[in-house]
Amino acid sequence: MTERLGLTEAVSFALGGIIGGGIFAVLGVVARVAGPTAWVAYLVAGIVVMATGYSYVKLNELASATEASGGAVAFIEVYLHRPTLAGMVGWTLLVGYIGTMAMYAYAFGAYFGAIFDITRLPFLGLPSRPVLSFLVIVGFIGLNLLGVHESGVVEDLLVALKLLIVLLFVLLGVWYGYAHGQLEFGVEQSLRSPDAPVLAAAVAFVSFEGWQLLFYDQESIENPVETIRKAVYVSIPVSALAYVFVAFVTLSVVEERAVAESPDLALALAAQQFSGKIGYVLIGIAAVASTASAINATLFSTALFAKGMSTDDLLPDRLAPTRETGVPTKTLLVIGGLTILLTVYGSLTAITEFASLSFIVVFGAMNALAYTQRDDLVSAIPLVGLVGTVVFLPIFLWHLYVEEFSVFCLVLAIAVTLVFLEGVYFERDELATGVRSIEKR
């Protein structure tokens, strides 16, 4: 019998999902929007996500009383009994996970090229970043098809190593910034642009993605309701503090212009300021390992998530065949192929903002659901998450329309396409019930 995950493993899994790639991939994009107030953006986003975590935990506790549990898709089916809406939320999550993997792959290619000083491939003359991003996705598609995955022990060690590197980065950065009088809280910036941290918080939302994966496979967790509750309440605040301090250090020791020019290498540039080439390479190695690990875990989880949706008739069987044991080959190829298209042809800013929007929508929906289901067990805390996401969404869309019109058009096109396809798909014969177990598989 396989040993079930305890609290330590659950916290490690959640922290690995949150900090795994986000801290290396997103910080530069957030810094471009908020400047020295990036740390405020992460604090605001962390508060909203913490309220969302509370919503997930309480919905899960209430659902467990009816012997039903899971993530967003299962919650909608349990409380609203609307399979069509549950399917639409599931499709939105799939899009968000694809965007997240594309973001990780982008950061992997950027840091790998920076470590080995490869800007263009020899002989071919092609830019190295998109090629490296392509290769890492293809590599993990192959590994997942072969059934190769990280063990729980390896994941625990990787998370511990990441946290140690982040801690050293913060301590050395604060010491260097204090010694040179460079510590910058961004007070003047916040007075000039008080809306910047709020917009940046919306951009940073995807940084906190990962903890909700705990709800998808509760059968493998010991005392799942209580263990997941504790793991969520530990992992989100710890990751938020890590983001706040890393952003504070980075924007204190690196000029905004340098971050704007190389947002994908923001952490490495900061480390180079106070620890030279060694720090630059160390952060680069950590980034490569973290983003690679995050790609592998997310690809596997997303493929199983798609298979679960197909099992309950929320996705076409041709996309996620249910007859295959383990992860379906076609599902991996489709998800991997879409990820490759996005990471090769998209910019880091576009990919990050695209993924963040998906999670703002889904997390906002879960906060709304938790608020409507509140009783003695569920307080008004979900309202904090709901208000936060409701504020983030229009500000974010307006920013895209004004500053990133091409990204706005892409988001609009994908949203219209999804609604059309979902409408066509769900207009078939009435869907079978039994979606409650989708995200437990």
PDB file of N, CA and C in Angstrom, residues 304-365:
ATOM      1  N   LEU A 304      -3.861  14.767 -15.865  1.00  0.00           N
ATOM      2  CA  LEU A 304      -4.781  13.953 -15.069  1.00  0.00           C
ATOM      3  C   LEU A 304      -6.093  14.696 -14.816  1.00  0.00           C
ATOM      4  N   PHE A 305      -5.999  16.008 -14.616  1.00  0.00           N
ATOM      5  CA  PHE A 305      -7.188  16.837 -14.426  1.00  0.00           C
ATOM      6  C   PHE A 305      -8.079  16.770 -15.666  1.00  0.00           C
ATOM      7  N   ALA A 306      -7.457  16.871 -16.854  1.00  0.00           N
ATOM      8  CA  ALA A 306      -8.205  16.783 -18.110  1.00  0.00           C
ATOM      9  C   ALA A 306      -8.842  15.405 -18.272  1.00  0.00           C
ATOM     10  N   LYS A 307      -8.106  14.377 -17.896  1.00  0.00           N
ATOM     11  CA  LYS A 307      -8.650  13.017 -17.988  1.00  0.00           C
ATOM     12  C   LYS A 307      -9.856  12.860 -17.063  1.00  0.00           C
ATOM     13  N   GLY A 308      -9.776  13.422 -15.859  1.00  0.00           N
ATOM     14  CA  GLY A 308     -10.901  13.361 -14.935  1.00  0.00           C
ATOM     15  C   GLY A 308     -12.127  14.066 -15.483  1.00  0.00           C
ATOM     16  N   MET A 309     -11.922  15.219 -16.135  1.00  0.00           N
ATOM     17  CA  MET A 309     -13.042  15.932 -16.743  1.00  0.00           C
ATOM     18  C   MET A 309     -13.665  15.107 -17.859  1.00  0.00           C
ATOM     19  N   SER A 310     -12.818  14.446 -18.643  1.00  0.00           N
ATOM     20  CA  SER A 310     -13.318  13.609 -19.731  1.00  0.00           C
ATOM     21  C   SER A 310     -14.117  12.425 -19.189  1.00  0.00           C
ATOM     22  N   THR A 311     -13.653  11.862 -18.081  1.00  0.00           N
ATOM     23  CA  THR A 311     -14.352  10.730 -17.467  1.00  0.00           C
ATOM     24  C   THR A 311     -15.788  11.097 -17.127  1.00  0.00           C
ATOM     25  N   ASP A 312     -16.000  12.338 -16.688  1.00  0.00           N
ATOM     26  CA  ASP A 312     -17.339  12.788 -16.320  1.00  0.00           C
ATOM     27  C   ASP A 312     -18.011  13.587 -17.432  1.00  0.00           C
ATOM     28  N   ASP A 313     -17.499  13.386 -18.667  1.00  0.00           N
ATOM     29  CA  ASP A 313     -18.146  13.954 -19.852  1.00  0.00           C
ATOM     30  C   ASP A 313     -18.110  15.476 -19.886  1.00  0.00           C
ATOM     31  N   LEU A 314     -17.084  16.072 -19.312  1.00  0.00           N
ATOM     32  CA  LEU A 314     -16.912  17.519 -19.365  1.00  0.00           C
ATOM     33  C   LEU A 314     -15.874  17.934 -20.398  1.00  0.00           C
ATOM     34  N   LEU A 315     -15.209  16.964 -20.993  1.00  0.00           N
ATOM     35  CA  LEU A 315     -14.288  17.177 -22.107  1.00  0.00           C
ATOM     36  C   LEU A 315     -14.526  16.058 -23.118  1.00  0.00           C
ATOM     37  N   PRO A 316     -14.305  16.333 -24.408  1.00  0.00           N
ATOM     38  CA  PRO A 316     -14.451  15.269 -25.408  1.00  0.00           C
ATOM     39  C   PRO A 316     -13.480  14.126 -25.130  1.00  0.00           C
ATOM     40  N   ASP A 317     -13.949  12.906 -25.282  1.00  0.00           N
ATOM     41  CA  ASP A 317     -13.105  11.740 -25.035  1.00  0.00           C
ATOM     42  C   ASP A 317     -11.916  11.703 -25.985  1.00  0.00           C
ATOM     43  N   ARG A 318     -12.070  12.295 -27.170  1.00  0.00           N
ATOM     44  CA  ARG A 318     -10.959  12.316 -28.124  1.00  0.00           C
ATOM     45  C   ARG A 318      -9.792  13.145 -27.604  1.00  0.00           C
ATOM     46  N   LEU A 319     -10.103  14.149 -26.789  1.00  0.00           N
ATOM     47  CA  LEU A 319      -9.047  14.994 -26.231  1.00  0.00           C
ATOM     48  C   LEU A 319      -8.372  14.328 -25.043  1.00  0.00           C
ATOM     49  N   ALA A 320      -9.139  13.652 -24.228  1.00  0.00           N
ATOM     50  CA  ALA A 320      -8.594  12.997 -23.029  1.00  0.00           C
ATOM     51  C   ALA A 320      -9.193  11.604 -22.912  1.00  0.00           C
ATOM     52  N   PRO A 321      -8.674  10.634 -23.678  1.00  0.00           N
ATOM     53  CA  PRO A 321      -9.231   9.277 -23.665  1.00  0.00           C
ATOM     54  C   PRO A 321      -9.217   8.679 -22.267  1.00  0.00           C
ATOM     55  N   THR A 322     -10.339   8.115 -21.868  1.00  0.00           N
ATOM     56  CA  THR A 322     -10.443   7.550 -20.521  1.00  0.00           C
ATOM     57  C   THR A 322     -10.076   6.075 -20.481  1.00  0.00           C
ATOM     58  N   ARG A 323      -9.891   5.473 -21.651  1.00  0.00           N
ATOM     59  CA  ARG A 323      -9.586   4.036 -21.680  1.00  0.00           C
ATOM     60  C   ARG A 323      -8.157   3.748 -21.256  1.00  0.00           C
ATOM     61  N   GLU A 324      -7.257   4.732 -21.436  1.00  0.00           N
ATOM     62  CA  GLU A 324      -5.853   4.521 -21.099  1.00  0.00           C
ATOM     63  C   GLU A 324      -5.648   4.614 -19.593  1.00  0.00           C
ATOM     64  N   THR A 325      -4.759   3.779 -19.080  1.00  0.00           N
ATOM     65  CA  THR A 325      -4.382   3.889 -17.672  1.00  0.00           C
ATOM     66  C   THR A 325      -3.317   4.969 -17.536  1.00  0.00           C
ATOM     67  N   GLY A 326      -3.299   5.636 -16.382  1.00  0.00           N
ATOM     68  CA  GLY A 326      -2.325   6.705 -16.194  1.00  0.00           C
ATOM     69  C   GLY A 326      -2.694   7.932 -17.013  1.00  0.00           C
ATOM     70  N   VAL A 327      -1.679   8.647 -17.464  1.00  0.00           N
ATOM     71  CA  VAL A 327      -1.896   9.871 -18.231  1.00  0.00           C
ATOM     72  C   VAL A 327      -2.066   9.528 -19.709  1.00  0.00           C
ATOM     73  N   PRO A 328      -3.180   9.933 -20.355  1.00  0.00           N
ATOM     74  CA  PRO A 328      -3.386   9.631 -21.768  1.00  0.00           C
ATOM     75  C   PRO A 328      -2.348  10.322 -22.650  1.00  0.00           C
ATOM     76  N   THR A 329      -1.838   9.588 -23.632  1.00  0.00           N
ATOM     77  CA  THR A 329      -0.814  10.125 -24.531  1.00  0.00           C
ATOM     78  C   THR A 329      -1.321  11.344 -25.285  1.00  0.00           C
ATOM     79  N   LYS A 330      -2.526  11.243 -25.831  1.00  0.00           N
ATOM     80  CA  LYS A 330      -3.068  12.343 -26.628  1.00  0.00           C
ATOM     81  C   LYS A 330      -3.238  13.604 -25.780  1.00  0.00           C
ATOM     82  N   THR A 331      -3.650  13.426 -24.539  1.00  0.00           N
ATOM     83  CA  THR A 331      -3.834  14.577 -23.646  1.00  0.00           C
ATOM     84  C   THR A 331      -2.514  15.301 -23.415  1.00  0.00           C
ATOM     85  N   LEU A 332      -1.471  14.544 -23.127  1.00  0.00           N
ATOM     86  CA  LEU A 332      -0.147  15.145 -22.927  1.00  0.00           C
ATOM     87  C   LEU A 332       0.310  15.892 -24.171  1.00  0.00           C
ATOM     88  N   LEU A 333       0.091  15.305 -25.335  1.00  0.00           N
ATOM     89  CA  LEU A 333       0.538  15.925 -26.582  1.00  0.00           C
ATOM     90  C   LEU A 333      -0.230  17.214 -26.875  1.00  0.00           C
ATOM     91  N   VAL A 334      -1.529  17.204 -26.636  1.00  0.00           N
ATOM     92  CA  VAL A 334      -2.336  18.403 -26.892  1.00  0.00           C
ATOM     93  C   VAL A 334      -1.961  19.523 -25.927  1.00  0.00           C
ATOM     94  N   ILE A 335      -1.909  19.202 -24.626  1.00  0.00           N
ATOM     95  CA  ILE A 335      -1.565  20.215 -23.622  1.00  0.00           C
ATOM     96  C   ILE A 335      -0.142  20.716 -23.839  1.00  0.00           C
ATOM     97  N   GLY A 336       0.789  19.787 -24.091  1.00  0.00           N
ATOM     98  CA  GLY A 336       2.170  20.182 -24.349  1.00  0.00           C
ATOM     99  C   GLY A 336       2.306  21.019 -25.599  1.00  0.00           C
ATOM    100  N   GLY A 337       1.563  20.661 -26.650  1.00  0.00           N
ATOM    101  CA  GLY A 337       1.628  21.422 -27.897  1.00  0.00           C
ATOM    102  C   GLY A 337       1.132  22.847 -27.734  1.00  0.00           C
ATOM    103  N   LEU A 338       0.023  23.027 -27.023  1.00  0.00           N
ATOM    104  CA  LEU A 338      -0.499  24.373 -26.778  1.00  0.00           C
ATOM    105  C   LEU A 338       0.468  25.190 -25.919  1.00  0.00           C
ATOM    106  N   THR A 339       1.093  24.530 -24.951  1.00  0.00           N
ATOM    107  CA  THR A 339       2.087  25.209 -24.109  1.00  0.00           C
ATOM    108  C   THR A 339       3.274  25.672 -24.943  1.00  0.00           C
ATOM    109  N   ILE A 340       3.722  24.830 -25.858  1.00  0.00           N
ATOM    110  CA  ILE A 340       4.848  25.181 -26.731  1.00  0.00           C
ATOM    111  C   ILE A 340       4.513  26.396 -27.584  1.00  0.00           C
ATOM    112  N   LEU A 341       3.330  26.418 -28.178  1.00  0.00           N
ATOM    113  CA  LEU A 341       2.927  27.559 -29.009  1.00  0.00           C
ATOM    114  C   LEU A 341       2.959  28.856 -28.207  1.00  0.00           C
ATOM    115  N   LEU A 342       2.445  28.801 -26.984  1.00  0.00           N
ATOM    116  CA  LEU A 342       2.369  30.008 -26.161  1.00  0.00           C
ATOM    117  C   LEU A 342       3.743  30.469 -25.698  1.00  0.00           C
ATOM    118  N   THR A 343       4.600  29.533 -25.293  1.00  0.00           N
ATOM    119  CA  THR A 343       5.906  29.930 -24.752  1.00  0.00           C
ATOM    120  C   THR A 343       6.885  30.341 -25.844  1.00  0.00           C
ATOM    121  N   VAL A 344       6.752  29.767 -27.047  1.00  0.00           N
ATOM    122  CA  VAL A 344       7.668  30.094 -28.143  1.00  0.00           C
ATOM    123  C   VAL A 344       7.324  31.439 -28.771  1.00  0.00           C
ATOM    124  N   TYR A 345       6.039  31.706 -28.940  1.00  0.00           N
ATOM    125  CA  TYR A 345       5.630  32.911 -29.663  1.00  0.00           C
ATOM    126  C   TYR A 345       5.169  34.054 -28.763  1.00  0.00           C
ATOM    127  N   GLY A 346       4.990  33.801 -27.464  1.00  0.00           N
ATOM    128  CA  GLY A 346       4.531  34.855 -26.575  1.00  0.00           C
ATOM    129  C   GLY A 346       5.666  35.528 -25.827  1.00  0.00           C
ATOM    130  N   SER A 347       5.406  36.739 -25.336  1.00  0.00           N
ATOM    131  CA  SER A 347       6.372  37.418 -24.474  1.00  0.00           C
ATOM    132  C   SER A 347       6.097  37.015 -23.034  1.00  0.00           C
ATOM    133  N   LEU A 348       7.083  37.208 -22.159  1.00  0.00           N
ATOM    134  CA  LEU A 348       6.901  36.841 -20.757  1.00  0.00           C
ATOM    135  C   LEU A 348       5.757  37.638 -20.142  1.00  0.00           C
ATOM    136  N   THR A 349       5.665  38.928 -20.478  1.00  0.00           N
ATOM    137  CA  THR A 349       4.596  39.767 -19.947  1.00  0.00           C
ATOM    138  C   THR A 349       3.237  39.256 -20.391  1.00  0.00           C
ATOM    139  N   ALA A 350       3.109  38.957 -21.676  1.00  0.00           N
ATOM    140  CA  ALA A 350       1.831  38.487 -22.212  1.00  0.00           C
ATOM    141  C   ALA A 350       1.416  37.161 -21.582  1.00  0.00           C
ATOM    142  N   ILE A 351       2.364  36.242 -21.465  1.00  0.00           N
ATOM    143  CA  ILE A 351       2.064  34.922 -20.904  1.00  0.00           C
ATOM    144  C   ILE A 351       1.647  35.042 -19.438  1.00  0.00           C
ATOM    145  N   THR A 352       2.388  35.849 -18.672  1.00  0.00           N
ATOM    146  CA  THR A 352       2.096  36.021 -17.249  1.00  0.00           C
ATOM    147  C   THR A 352       0.719  36.633 -17.042  1.00  0.00           C
ATOM    148  N   GLU A 353       0.422  37.684 -17.797  1.00  0.00           N
ATOM    149  CA  GLU A 353      -0.862  38.360 -17.645  1.00  0.00           C
ATOM    150  C   GLU A 353      -2.018  37.464 -18.087  1.00  0.00           C
ATOM    151  N   PHE A 354      -1.802  36.702 -19.125  1.00  0.00           N
ATOM    152  CA  PHE A 354      -2.809  35.760 -19.612  1.00  0.00           C
ATOM    153  C   PHE A 354      -3.143  34.722 -18.536  1.00  0.00           C
ATOM    154  N   ALA A 355      -2.114  34.145 -17.914  1.00  0.00           N
ATOM    155  CA  ALA A 355      -2.330  33.129 -16.881  1.00  0.00           C
ATOM    156  C   ALA A 355      -2.982  33.734 -15.640  1.00  0.00           C
ATOM    157  N   SER A 356      -2.548  34.926 -15.247  1.00  0.00           N
ATOM    158  CA  SER A 356      -3.112  35.568 -14.055  1.00  0.00           C
ATOM    159  C   SER A 356      -4.607  35.812 -14.208  1.00  0.00           C
ATOM    160  N   LEU A 357      -5.026  36.250 -15.391  1.00  0.00           N
ATOM    161  CA  LEU A 357      -6.445  36.510 -15.620  1.00  0.00           C
ATOM    162  C   LEU A 357      -7.291  35.259 -15.389  1.00  0.00           C
ATOM    163  N   SER A 358      -6.796  34.125 -15.847  1.00  0.00           N
ATOM    164  CA  SER A 358      -7.540  32.872 -15.684  1.00  0.00           C
ATOM    165  C   SER A 358      -7.774  32.566 -14.211  1.00  0.00           C
ATOM    166  N   PHE A 359      -6.733  32.738 -13.398  1.00  0.00           N
ATOM    167  CA  PHE A 359      -6.866  32.409 -11.977  1.00  0.00           C
ATOM    168  C   PHE A 359      -7.648  33.473 -11.213  1.00  0.00           C
ATOM    169  N   ILE A 360      -7.591  34.725 -11.649  1.00  0.00           N
ATOM    170  CA  ILE A 360      -8.424  35.754 -11.027  1.00  0.00           C
ATOM    171  C   ILE A 360      -9.897  35.390 -11.187  1.00  0.00           C
ATOM    172  N   VAL A 361     -10.272  34.952 -12.382  1.00  0.00           N
ATOM    173  CA  VAL A 361     -11.665  34.588 -12.655  1.00  0.00           C
ATOM    174  C   VAL A 361     -12.094  33.387 -11.810  1.00  0.00           C
ATOM    175  N   VAL A 362     -11.291  32.325 -11.816  1.00  0.00           N
ATOM    176  CA  VAL A 362     -11.668  31.104 -11.089  1.00  0.00           C
ATOM    177  C   VAL A 362     -11.649  31.327  -9.580  1.00  0.00           C
ATOM    178  N   PHE A 363     -10.596  31.965  -9.065  1.00  0.00           N
ATOM    179  CA  PHE A 363     -10.524  32.211  -7.622  1.00  0.00           C
ATOM    180  C   PHE A 363     -11.654  33.140  -7.174  1.00  0.00           C
ATOM    181  N   GLY A 364     -11.984  34.126  -8.008  1.00  0.00           N
ATOM    182  CA  GLY A 364     -13.100  35.004  -7.683  1.00  0.00           C
ATOM    183  C   GLY A 364     -14.410  34.237  -7.588  1.00  0.00           C
ATOM    184  N   ALA A 365     -14.608  33.301  -8.509  1.00  0.00           N
ATOM    185  CA  ALA A 365     -15.823  32.482  -8.493  1.00  0.00           C
ATOM    186  C   ALA A 365     -15.908  31.636  -7.225  1.00  0.00           C
TER     187      ALA A 365
END
